[in-house]
Amino acid sequence: EPEVTQTPSHQVTQMGQEVILRCVPISNHLYFYWYRQILGQKVEFLVSFYNNEISEKSEIFDDQFSVERPDGSNFTLKIRSTKLEDSAMYFCASSRHKNTEAFFGQGTRLTVV
Amino acid sequence: AQTVTQSQPEMSVQEAETVTLSCTYDTSENNYYLFWYKQPPSRQMILVIRQEAYKQQNATENRFSVNFQKAAKSFSLKISDSQLGDTAMYFCAFTSDFGNEKLTFGTGTRLTIIP
């Protein structure tokens, strides 16, 4: 069964460092998303990506964040200069069509120290 | 802006019993989609069930069913014959049919199935 895969599963980084979280969405999906979940809190939308551009982003997704689909298979989230409050679980998701089931990856736990 | 509210932070039930998780939402739109996602200790988000707002019939998936009350903006999840593997966080989520595709999640209900 096709699945969304994320790497790494856990990343520890020093405050101020850049991190890139990687995702491989399901191959015939057209919509891609990043969500985050701070420990013990709800899942929050960061950004959606369709047709090679951002279709929507939340207020959390400030200038420190960027997304790319560099090669037609990978979908990356970059945080330019990490802050302590960026520590969270980051989920990538993809869907075939708008409003159909979004398949989530297993998440990347980011710890900023 | 849409909001999703889950008023039960934690619930527990004996194995084989039936449990109902509550969810209410707020929207001014007429067409939208509602979901229940399960997050077991592994932290992966797994879709449990999906409901289109234009469908009057409640969705069912094996032991999982919903009670969708559009006028009341209520979307509860019923788990019948609960199993130990049902122990997880359950999130209710909403997405609009118009414009954006993002999911708006509730705060979740931690469900524990007691052997």
PDB file of C-alpha atoms in Angstrom:
ATOM      1  CA  GLU A   1       0.000   0.000   0.000  1.00  0.00           C
ATOM      2  CA  PRO A   2       1.448   3.393  -0.950  1.00  0.00           C
ATOM      3  CA  GLU A   3       2.412   5.626   1.929  1.00  0.00           C
ATOM      4  CA  VAL A   4       3.898   8.988   2.742  1.00  0.00           C
ATOM      5  CA  THR A   5       7.428   8.676   4.079  1.00  0.00           C
ATOM      6  CA  GLN A   6       9.295  11.238   6.120  1.00  0.00           C
ATOM      7  CA  THR A   7      12.948  11.517   7.032  1.00  0.00           C
ATOM      8  CA  PRO A   8      14.492  11.775   9.498  1.00  0.00           C
ATOM      9  CA  SER A   9      12.221  10.376  12.166  1.00  0.00           C
ATOM     10  CA  HIS A  10      13.950  12.459  14.818  1.00  0.00           C
ATOM     11  CA  GLN A  11      16.228  15.460  14.463  1.00  0.00           C
ATOM     12  CA  VAL A  12      18.000  17.387  17.177  1.00  0.00           C
ATOM     13  CA  THR A  13      19.403  20.768  16.232  1.00  0.00           C
ATOM     14  CA  GLN A  14      20.896  23.771  17.945  1.00  0.00           C
ATOM     15  CA  MET A  15      18.962  26.998  18.125  1.00  0.00           C
ATOM     16  CA  GLY A  16      19.736  29.191  15.145  1.00  0.00           C
ATOM     17  CA  GLN A  17      20.625  26.316  12.849  1.00  0.00           C
ATOM     18  CA  GLU A  18      18.839  25.527   9.611  1.00  0.00           C
ATOM     19  CA  VAL A  19      16.953  22.268   9.270  1.00  0.00           C
ATOM     20  CA  ILE A  20      15.378  20.552   6.298  1.00  0.00           C
ATOM     21  CA  LEU A  21      12.632  18.031   6.843  1.00  0.00           C
ATOM     22  CA  ARG A  22      12.019  15.677   3.964  1.00  0.00           C
ATOM     23  CA  CYS A  23       8.913  13.971   2.711  1.00  0.00           C
ATOM     24  CA  VAL A  24       8.085  11.688  -0.177  1.00  0.00           C
ATOM     25  CA  PRO A  25       4.347  11.982  -0.858  1.00  0.00           C
ATOM     26  CA  ILE A  26       2.306   9.292  -2.558  1.00  0.00           C
ATOM     27  CA  SER A  27       3.265   9.348  -6.208  1.00  0.00           C
ATOM     28  CA  ASN A  28      -0.041  10.218  -7.898  1.00  0.00           C
ATOM     29  CA  HIS A  29      -1.078  12.789  -5.312  1.00  0.00           C
ATOM     30  CA  LEU A  30      -1.419  16.420  -6.273  1.00  0.00           C
ATOM     31  CA  TYR A  31      -1.840  18.260  -2.955  1.00  0.00           C
ATOM     32  CA  PHE A  32       0.871  18.419  -0.321  1.00  0.00           C
ATOM     33  CA  TYR A  33       0.814  19.734   3.208  1.00  0.00           C
ATOM     34  CA  TRP A  34       2.892  20.328   6.278  1.00  0.00           C
ATOM     35  CA  TYR A  35       1.379  20.287   9.739  1.00  0.00           C
ATOM     36  CA  ARG A  36       2.973  20.508  13.138  1.00  0.00           C
ATOM     37  CA  GLN A  37       2.008  19.269  16.575  1.00  0.00           C
ATOM     38  CA  ILE A  38       3.636  20.707  19.657  1.00  0.00           C
ATOM     39  CA  LEU A  39       3.769  18.036  22.354  1.00  0.00           C
ATOM     40  CA  GLY A  40       0.385  17.614  24.010  1.00  0.00           C
ATOM     41  CA  GLN A  41      -1.348  20.069  21.698  1.00  0.00           C
ATOM     42  CA  LYS A  42      -3.478  19.839  18.602  1.00  0.00           C
ATOM     43  CA  VAL A  43      -2.274  19.435  15.054  1.00  0.00           C
ATOM     44  CA  GLU A  44      -1.834  22.800  13.329  1.00  0.00           C
ATOM     45  CA  PHE A  45      -1.763  23.559   9.642  1.00  0.00           C
ATOM     46  CA  LEU A  46       1.394  25.175   8.303  1.00  0.00           C
ATOM     47  CA  VAL A  47       1.202  25.224   4.518  1.00  0.00           C
ATOM     48  CA  SER A  48      -0.418  23.625   1.498  1.00  0.00           C
ATOM     49  CA  PHE A  49       1.244  23.221  -1.886  1.00  0.00           C
ATOM     50  CA  TYR A  50      -0.371  22.562  -5.241  1.00  0.00           C
ATOM     51  CA  ASN A  51       0.781  22.916  -8.817  1.00  0.00           C
ATOM     52  CA  ASN A  52       4.295  23.808  -7.691  1.00  0.00           C
ATOM     53  CA  GLU A  53       3.311  26.717  -5.541  1.00  0.00           C
ATOM     54  CA  ILE A  54       2.020  27.511  -2.093  1.00  0.00           C
ATOM     55  CA  SER A  55      -1.782  27.584  -2.135  1.00  0.00           C
ATOM     56  CA  GLU A  56      -2.246  28.590   1.487  1.00  0.00           C
ATOM     57  CA  LYS A  57      -0.142  29.201   4.553  1.00  0.00           C
ATOM     58  CA  SER A  58      -0.936  29.871   8.184  1.00  0.00           C
ATOM     59  CA  GLU A  59       0.330  32.689  10.369  1.00  0.00           C
ATOM     60  CA  ILE A  60       2.819  30.231  11.836  1.00  0.00           C
ATOM     61  CA  PHE A  61       4.475  29.891   8.431  1.00  0.00           C
ATOM     62  CA  ASP A  62       6.555  33.067   8.569  1.00  0.00           C
ATOM     63  CA  ASP A  63       9.669  34.053   6.644  1.00  0.00           C
ATOM     64  CA  GLN A  64      11.718  31.476   8.539  1.00  0.00           C
ATOM     65  CA  PHE A  65       9.847  28.686   6.782  1.00  0.00           C
ATOM     66  CA  SER A  66       9.952  27.619   3.162  1.00  0.00           C
ATOM     67  CA  VAL A  67       8.825  24.621   1.143  1.00  0.00           C
ATOM     68  CA  GLU A  68      10.112  23.084  -2.043  1.00  0.00           C
ATOM     69  CA  ARG A  69       9.358  20.262  -4.380  1.00  0.00           C
ATOM     70  CA  PRO A  70      12.768  20.103  -5.982  1.00  0.00           C
ATOM     71  CA  ASP A  71      12.561  16.994  -8.118  1.00  0.00           C
ATOM     72  CA  GLY A  72       8.956  15.930  -8.562  1.00  0.00           C
ATOM     73  CA  SER A  73       9.061  13.371  -5.773  1.00  0.00           C
ATOM     74  CA  ASN A  74      10.434  15.009  -2.638  1.00  0.00           C
ATOM     75  CA  PHE A  75       8.632  17.712  -0.700  1.00  0.00           C
ATOM     76  CA  THR A  76      10.748  19.564   1.822  1.00  0.00           C
ATOM     77  CA  LEU A  77      10.168  21.961   4.683  1.00  0.00           C
ATOM     78  CA  LYS A  78      13.058  24.233   5.580  1.00  0.00           C
ATOM     79  CA  ILE A  79      13.333  26.210   8.775  1.00  0.00           C
ATOM     80  CA  ARG A  80      16.047  28.805   8.290  1.00  0.00           C
ATOM     81  CA  SER A  81      16.987  29.690  11.849  1.00  0.00           C
ATOM     82  CA  THR A  82      15.382  27.400  14.373  1.00  0.00           C
ATOM     83  CA  LYS A  83      13.962  28.634  17.659  1.00  0.00           C
ATOM     84  CA  LEU A  84      13.223  26.680  20.810  1.00  0.00           C
ATOM     85  CA  GLU A  85       9.513  27.004  20.124  1.00  0.00           C
ATOM     86  CA  ASP A  86       9.922  25.208  16.790  1.00  0.00           C
ATOM     87  CA  SER A  87      10.332  21.964  18.740  1.00  0.00           C
ATOM     88  CA  ALA A  88       7.408  19.825  17.633  1.00  0.00           C
ATOM     89  CA  MET A  89       6.324  16.867  15.594  1.00  0.00           C
ATOM     90  CA  TYR A  90       6.125  17.828  11.914  1.00  0.00           C
ATOM     91  CA  PHE A  91       3.771  15.876   9.700  1.00  0.00           C
ATOM     92  CA  CYS A  92       3.788  15.792   5.941  1.00  0.00           C
ATOM     93  CA  ALA A  93       0.551  14.811   4.202  1.00  0.00           C
ATOM     94  CA  SER A  94      -0.657  14.394   0.646  1.00  0.00           C
ATOM     95  CA  SER A  95      -3.977  13.899  -1.087  1.00  0.00           C
ATOM     96  CA  ARG A  96      -5.042  12.960  -4.598  1.00  0.00           C
ATOM     97  CA  HIS A  97      -7.765  15.579  -4.862  1.00  0.00           C
ATOM     98  CA  LYS A  98      -8.935  18.476  -2.802  1.00  0.00           C
ATOM     99  CA  ASN A  99     -11.010  17.394   0.201  1.00  0.00           C
ATOM    100  CA  THR A 100     -10.292  13.710  -0.206  1.00  0.00           C
ATOM    101  CA  GLU A 101      -8.441  11.743   2.409  1.00  0.00           C
ATOM    102  CA  ALA A 102      -5.109  13.260   3.379  1.00  0.00           C
ATOM    103  CA  PHE A 103      -2.528  10.549   4.012  1.00  0.00           C
ATOM    104  CA  PHE A 104      -0.053  11.457   6.706  1.00  0.00           C
ATOM    105  CA  GLY A 105       3.532  10.419   7.114  1.00  0.00           C
ATOM    106  CA  GLN A 106       4.822   9.068  10.396  1.00  0.00           C
ATOM    107  CA  GLY A 107       6.196  12.465  11.364  1.00  0.00           C
ATOM    108  CA  THR A 108       9.572  13.994  12.159  1.00  0.00           C
ATOM    109  CA  ARG A 109      10.182  14.900  15.759  1.00  0.00           C
ATOM    110  CA  LEU A 110      12.236  18.105  15.786  1.00  0.00           C
ATOM    111  CA  THR A 111      13.988  19.045  18.996  1.00  0.00           C
ATOM    112  CA  VAL A 112      15.672  22.435  19.160  1.00  0.00           C
ATOM    113  CA  VAL A 113      18.186  22.804  21.983  1.00  0.00           C
TER     114      VAL A 113
ATOM    115  CA  ALA B   1     -12.719  31.088  10.322  1.00  0.00           C
ATOM    116  CA  GLN B   2     -13.691  27.543  11.103  1.00  0.00           C
ATOM    117  CA  THR B   3     -13.235  26.090  14.566  1.00  0.00           C
ATOM    118  CA  VAL B   4     -13.472  22.519  15.811  1.00  0.00           C
ATOM    119  CA  THR B   5     -14.193  21.732  19.460  1.00  0.00           C
ATOM    120  CA  GLN B   6     -13.708  18.454  21.276  1.00  0.00           C
ATOM    121  CA  SER B   7     -14.976  18.848  24.811  1.00  0.00           C
ATOM    122  CA  GLN B   8     -13.734  15.524  26.189  1.00  0.00           C
ATOM    123  CA  PRO B   9      -9.968  15.612  26.782  1.00  0.00           C
ATOM    124  CA  GLU B  10      -9.931  12.026  28.067  1.00  0.00           C
ATOM    125  CA  MET B  11     -12.211   9.027  28.075  1.00  0.00           C
ATOM    126  CA  SER B  12     -11.883   5.421  29.074  1.00  0.00           C
ATOM    127  CA  VAL B  13     -14.073   2.413  28.458  1.00  0.00           C
ATOM    128  CA  GLN B  14     -13.974  -1.304  29.080  1.00  0.00           C
ATOM    129  CA  GLU B  15     -12.975  -3.545  26.211  1.00  0.00           C
ATOM    130  CA  ALA B  16     -15.950  -4.659  24.079  1.00  0.00           C
ATOM    131  CA  GLU B  17     -18.085  -1.720  25.176  1.00  0.00           C
ATOM    132  CA  THR B  18     -19.305   1.115  22.989  1.00  0.00           C
ATOM    133  CA  VAL B  19     -17.960   4.638  23.333  1.00  0.00           C
ATOM    134  CA  THR B  20     -18.955   7.919  21.714  1.00  0.00           C
ATOM    135  CA  LEU B  21     -16.558  10.813  21.187  1.00  0.00           C
ATOM    136  CA  SER B  22     -18.023  14.283  20.725  1.00  0.00           C
ATOM    137  CA  CYS B  23     -17.098  16.964  18.234  1.00  0.00           C
ATOM    138  CA  THR B  24     -18.724  20.250  17.345  1.00  0.00           C
ATOM    139  CA  TYR B  25     -17.625  22.732  14.745  1.00  0.00           C
ATOM    140  CA  ASP B  26     -18.426  26.208  13.612  1.00  0.00           C
ATOM    141  CA  THR B  27     -18.661  27.305  10.000  1.00  0.00           C
ATOM    142  CA  SER B  28     -20.782  29.541   7.828  1.00  0.00           C
ATOM    143  CA  GLU B  29     -20.324  27.311   4.819  1.00  0.00           C
ATOM    144  CA  ASN B  30     -22.806  24.797   3.488  1.00  0.00           C
ATOM    145  CA  ASN B  31     -20.447  22.369   1.801  1.00  0.00           C
ATOM    146  CA  TYR B  32     -17.582  20.860   3.727  1.00  0.00           C
ATOM    147  CA  TYR B  33     -16.010  17.604   4.883  1.00  0.00           C
ATOM    148  CA  LEU B  34     -15.485  16.178   8.331  1.00  0.00           C
ATOM    149  CA  PHE B  35     -12.995  13.566   9.424  1.00  0.00           C
ATOM    150  CA  TRP B  36     -11.961  11.561  12.436  1.00  0.00           C
ATOM    151  CA  TYR B  37      -8.264  10.765  12.676  1.00  0.00           C
ATOM    152  CA  LYS B  38      -6.667   8.350  15.100  1.00  0.00           C
ATOM    153  CA  GLN B  39      -3.195   8.938  16.537  1.00  0.00           C
ATOM    154  CA  PRO B  40      -1.854   5.880  18.368  1.00  0.00           C
ATOM    155  CA  PRO B  41       1.293   6.047  20.542  1.00  0.00           C
ATOM    156  CA  SER B  42       3.377   5.729  17.366  1.00  0.00           C
ATOM    157  CA  ARG B  43       2.137   9.303  16.626  1.00  0.00           C
ATOM    158  CA  GLN B  44       1.117   8.568  13.043  1.00  0.00           C
ATOM    159  CA  MET B  45      -2.191  10.120  11.936  1.00  0.00           C
ATOM    160  CA  ILE B  46      -4.576   7.532  10.545  1.00  0.00           C
ATOM    161  CA  LEU B  47      -7.911   8.341   8.950  1.00  0.00           C
ATOM    162  CA  VAL B  48     -10.784   6.564  10.673  1.00  0.00           C
ATOM    163  CA  ILE B  49     -13.818   7.909   8.856  1.00  0.00           C
ATOM    164  CA  ARG B  50     -14.933  10.705   6.521  1.00  0.00           C
ATOM    165  CA  GLN B  51     -18.272  12.486   6.062  1.00  0.00           C
ATOM    166  CA  GLU B  52     -19.382  14.834   3.300  1.00  0.00           C
ATOM    167  CA  ALA B  53     -21.726  17.525   4.586  1.00  0.00           C
ATOM    168  CA  TYR B  54     -24.056  17.214   1.602  1.00  0.00           C
ATOM    169  CA  LYS B  55     -24.743  13.567   2.435  1.00  0.00           C
ATOM    170  CA  GLN B  56     -27.497  12.980   4.951  1.00  0.00           C
ATOM    171  CA  GLN B  57     -26.532   9.381   5.537  1.00  0.00           C
ATOM    172  CA  ASN B  58     -24.082   8.862   8.357  1.00  0.00           C
ATOM    173  CA  ALA B  59     -20.775   7.299   7.362  1.00  0.00           C
ATOM    174  CA  THR B  60     -19.806   3.892   8.739  1.00  0.00           C
ATOM    175  CA  GLU B  61     -16.574   1.915   8.589  1.00  0.00           C
ATOM    176  CA  ASN B  62     -16.859  -1.471  10.275  1.00  0.00           C
ATOM    177  CA  ARG B  63     -16.987  -0.783  14.038  1.00  0.00           C
ATOM    178  CA  PHE B  64     -16.788   2.983  13.523  1.00  0.00           C
ATOM    179  CA  SER B  65     -19.771   5.162  12.738  1.00  0.00           C
ATOM    180  CA  VAL B  66     -20.645   8.810  13.001  1.00  0.00           C
ATOM    181  CA  ASN B  67     -23.689  10.765  14.059  1.00  0.00           C
ATOM    182  CA  PHE B  68     -23.658  13.818  11.823  1.00  0.00           C
ATOM    183  CA  GLN B  69     -26.127  16.522  12.804  1.00  0.00           C
ATOM    184  CA  LYS B  70     -25.637  19.337  10.306  1.00  0.00           C
ATOM    185  CA  ALA B  71     -28.075  21.783  11.870  1.00  0.00           C
ATOM    186  CA  ALA B  72     -26.466  21.338  15.266  1.00  0.00           C
ATOM    187  CA  LYS B  73     -22.959  21.306  13.743  1.00  0.00           C
ATOM    188  CA  SER B  74     -22.188  18.123  15.585  1.00  0.00           C
ATOM    189  CA  PHE B  75     -20.099  15.187  14.395  1.00  0.00           C
ATOM    190  CA  SER B  76     -19.669  12.439  16.995  1.00  0.00           C
ATOM    191  CA  LEU B  77     -17.771   9.182  16.544  1.00  0.00           C
ATOM    192  CA  LYS B  78     -19.119   5.916  17.876  1.00  0.00           C
ATOM    193  CA  ILE B  79     -16.800   2.982  18.375  1.00  0.00           C
ATOM    194  CA  SER B  80     -18.611  -0.310  18.864  1.00  0.00           C
ATOM    195  CA  ASP B  81     -17.106  -3.437  20.412  1.00  0.00           C
ATOM    196  CA  SER B  82     -14.030  -1.465  21.427  1.00  0.00           C
ATOM    197  CA  GLN B  83     -10.665  -3.187  21.244  1.00  0.00           C
ATOM    198  CA  LEU B  84      -7.357  -2.602  22.987  1.00  0.00           C
ATOM    199  CA  GLY B  85      -5.910  -1.392  19.684  1.00  0.00           C
ATOM    200  CA  ASP B  86      -8.401   1.462  19.690  1.00  0.00           C
ATOM    201  CA  THR B  87      -6.421   3.127  22.471  1.00  0.00           C
ATOM    202  CA  ALA B  88      -5.216   6.391  20.921  1.00  0.00           C
ATOM    203  CA  MET B  89      -5.779  10.113  20.583  1.00  0.00           C
ATOM    204  CA  TYR B  90      -8.734  10.868  18.349  1.00  0.00           C
ATOM    205  CA  PHE B  91      -8.906  14.121  16.429  1.00  0.00           C
ATOM    206  CA  CYS B  92     -11.936  15.551  14.725  1.00  0.00           C
ATOM    207  CA  ALA B  93     -11.095  17.650  11.652  1.00  0.00           C
ATOM    208  CA  PHE B  94     -12.849  19.936   9.188  1.00  0.00           C
ATOM    209  CA  THR B  95     -12.090  21.063   5.680  1.00  0.00           C
ATOM    210  CA  SER B  96     -14.017  23.452   3.495  1.00  0.00           C
ATOM    211  CA  ASP B  97     -15.223  22.631   0.030  1.00  0.00           C
ATOM    212  CA  PHE B  98     -14.463  26.145  -1.058  1.00  0.00           C
ATOM    213  CA  GLY B  99     -11.004  27.573  -1.519  1.00  0.00           C
ATOM    214  CA  ASN B 100      -8.381  26.097   0.759  1.00  0.00           C
ATOM    215  CA  GLU B 101      -7.710  22.430   1.321  1.00  0.00           C
ATOM    216  CA  LYS B 102      -6.313  22.551   4.810  1.00  0.00           C
ATOM    217  CA  LEU B 103      -7.587  20.511   7.721  1.00  0.00           C
ATOM    218  CA  THR B 104      -8.590  22.293  10.915  1.00  0.00           C
ATOM    219  CA  PHE B 105      -8.233  19.959  13.881  1.00  0.00           C
ATOM    220  CA  GLY B 106      -9.828  19.846  17.296  1.00  0.00           C
ATOM    221  CA  THR B 107      -7.749  19.462  20.435  1.00  0.00           C
ATOM    222  CA  GLY B 108      -8.279  15.719  20.571  1.00  0.00           C
ATOM    223  CA  THR B 109      -9.718  13.119  22.934  1.00  0.00           C
ATOM    224  CA  ARG B 110      -7.420  10.609  24.557  1.00  0.00           C
ATOM    225  CA  LEU B 111      -9.263   7.288  24.555  1.00  0.00           C
ATOM    226  CA  THR B 112      -8.093   4.406  26.709  1.00  0.00           C
ATOM    227  CA  ILE B 113      -9.565   0.934  26.333  1.00  0.00           C
ATOM    228  CA  ILE B 114      -9.354  -0.974  29.582  1.00  0.00           C
ATOM    229  CA  PRO B 115      -8.819  -4.735  29.377  1.00  0.00           C
TER     230      PRO B 115
END
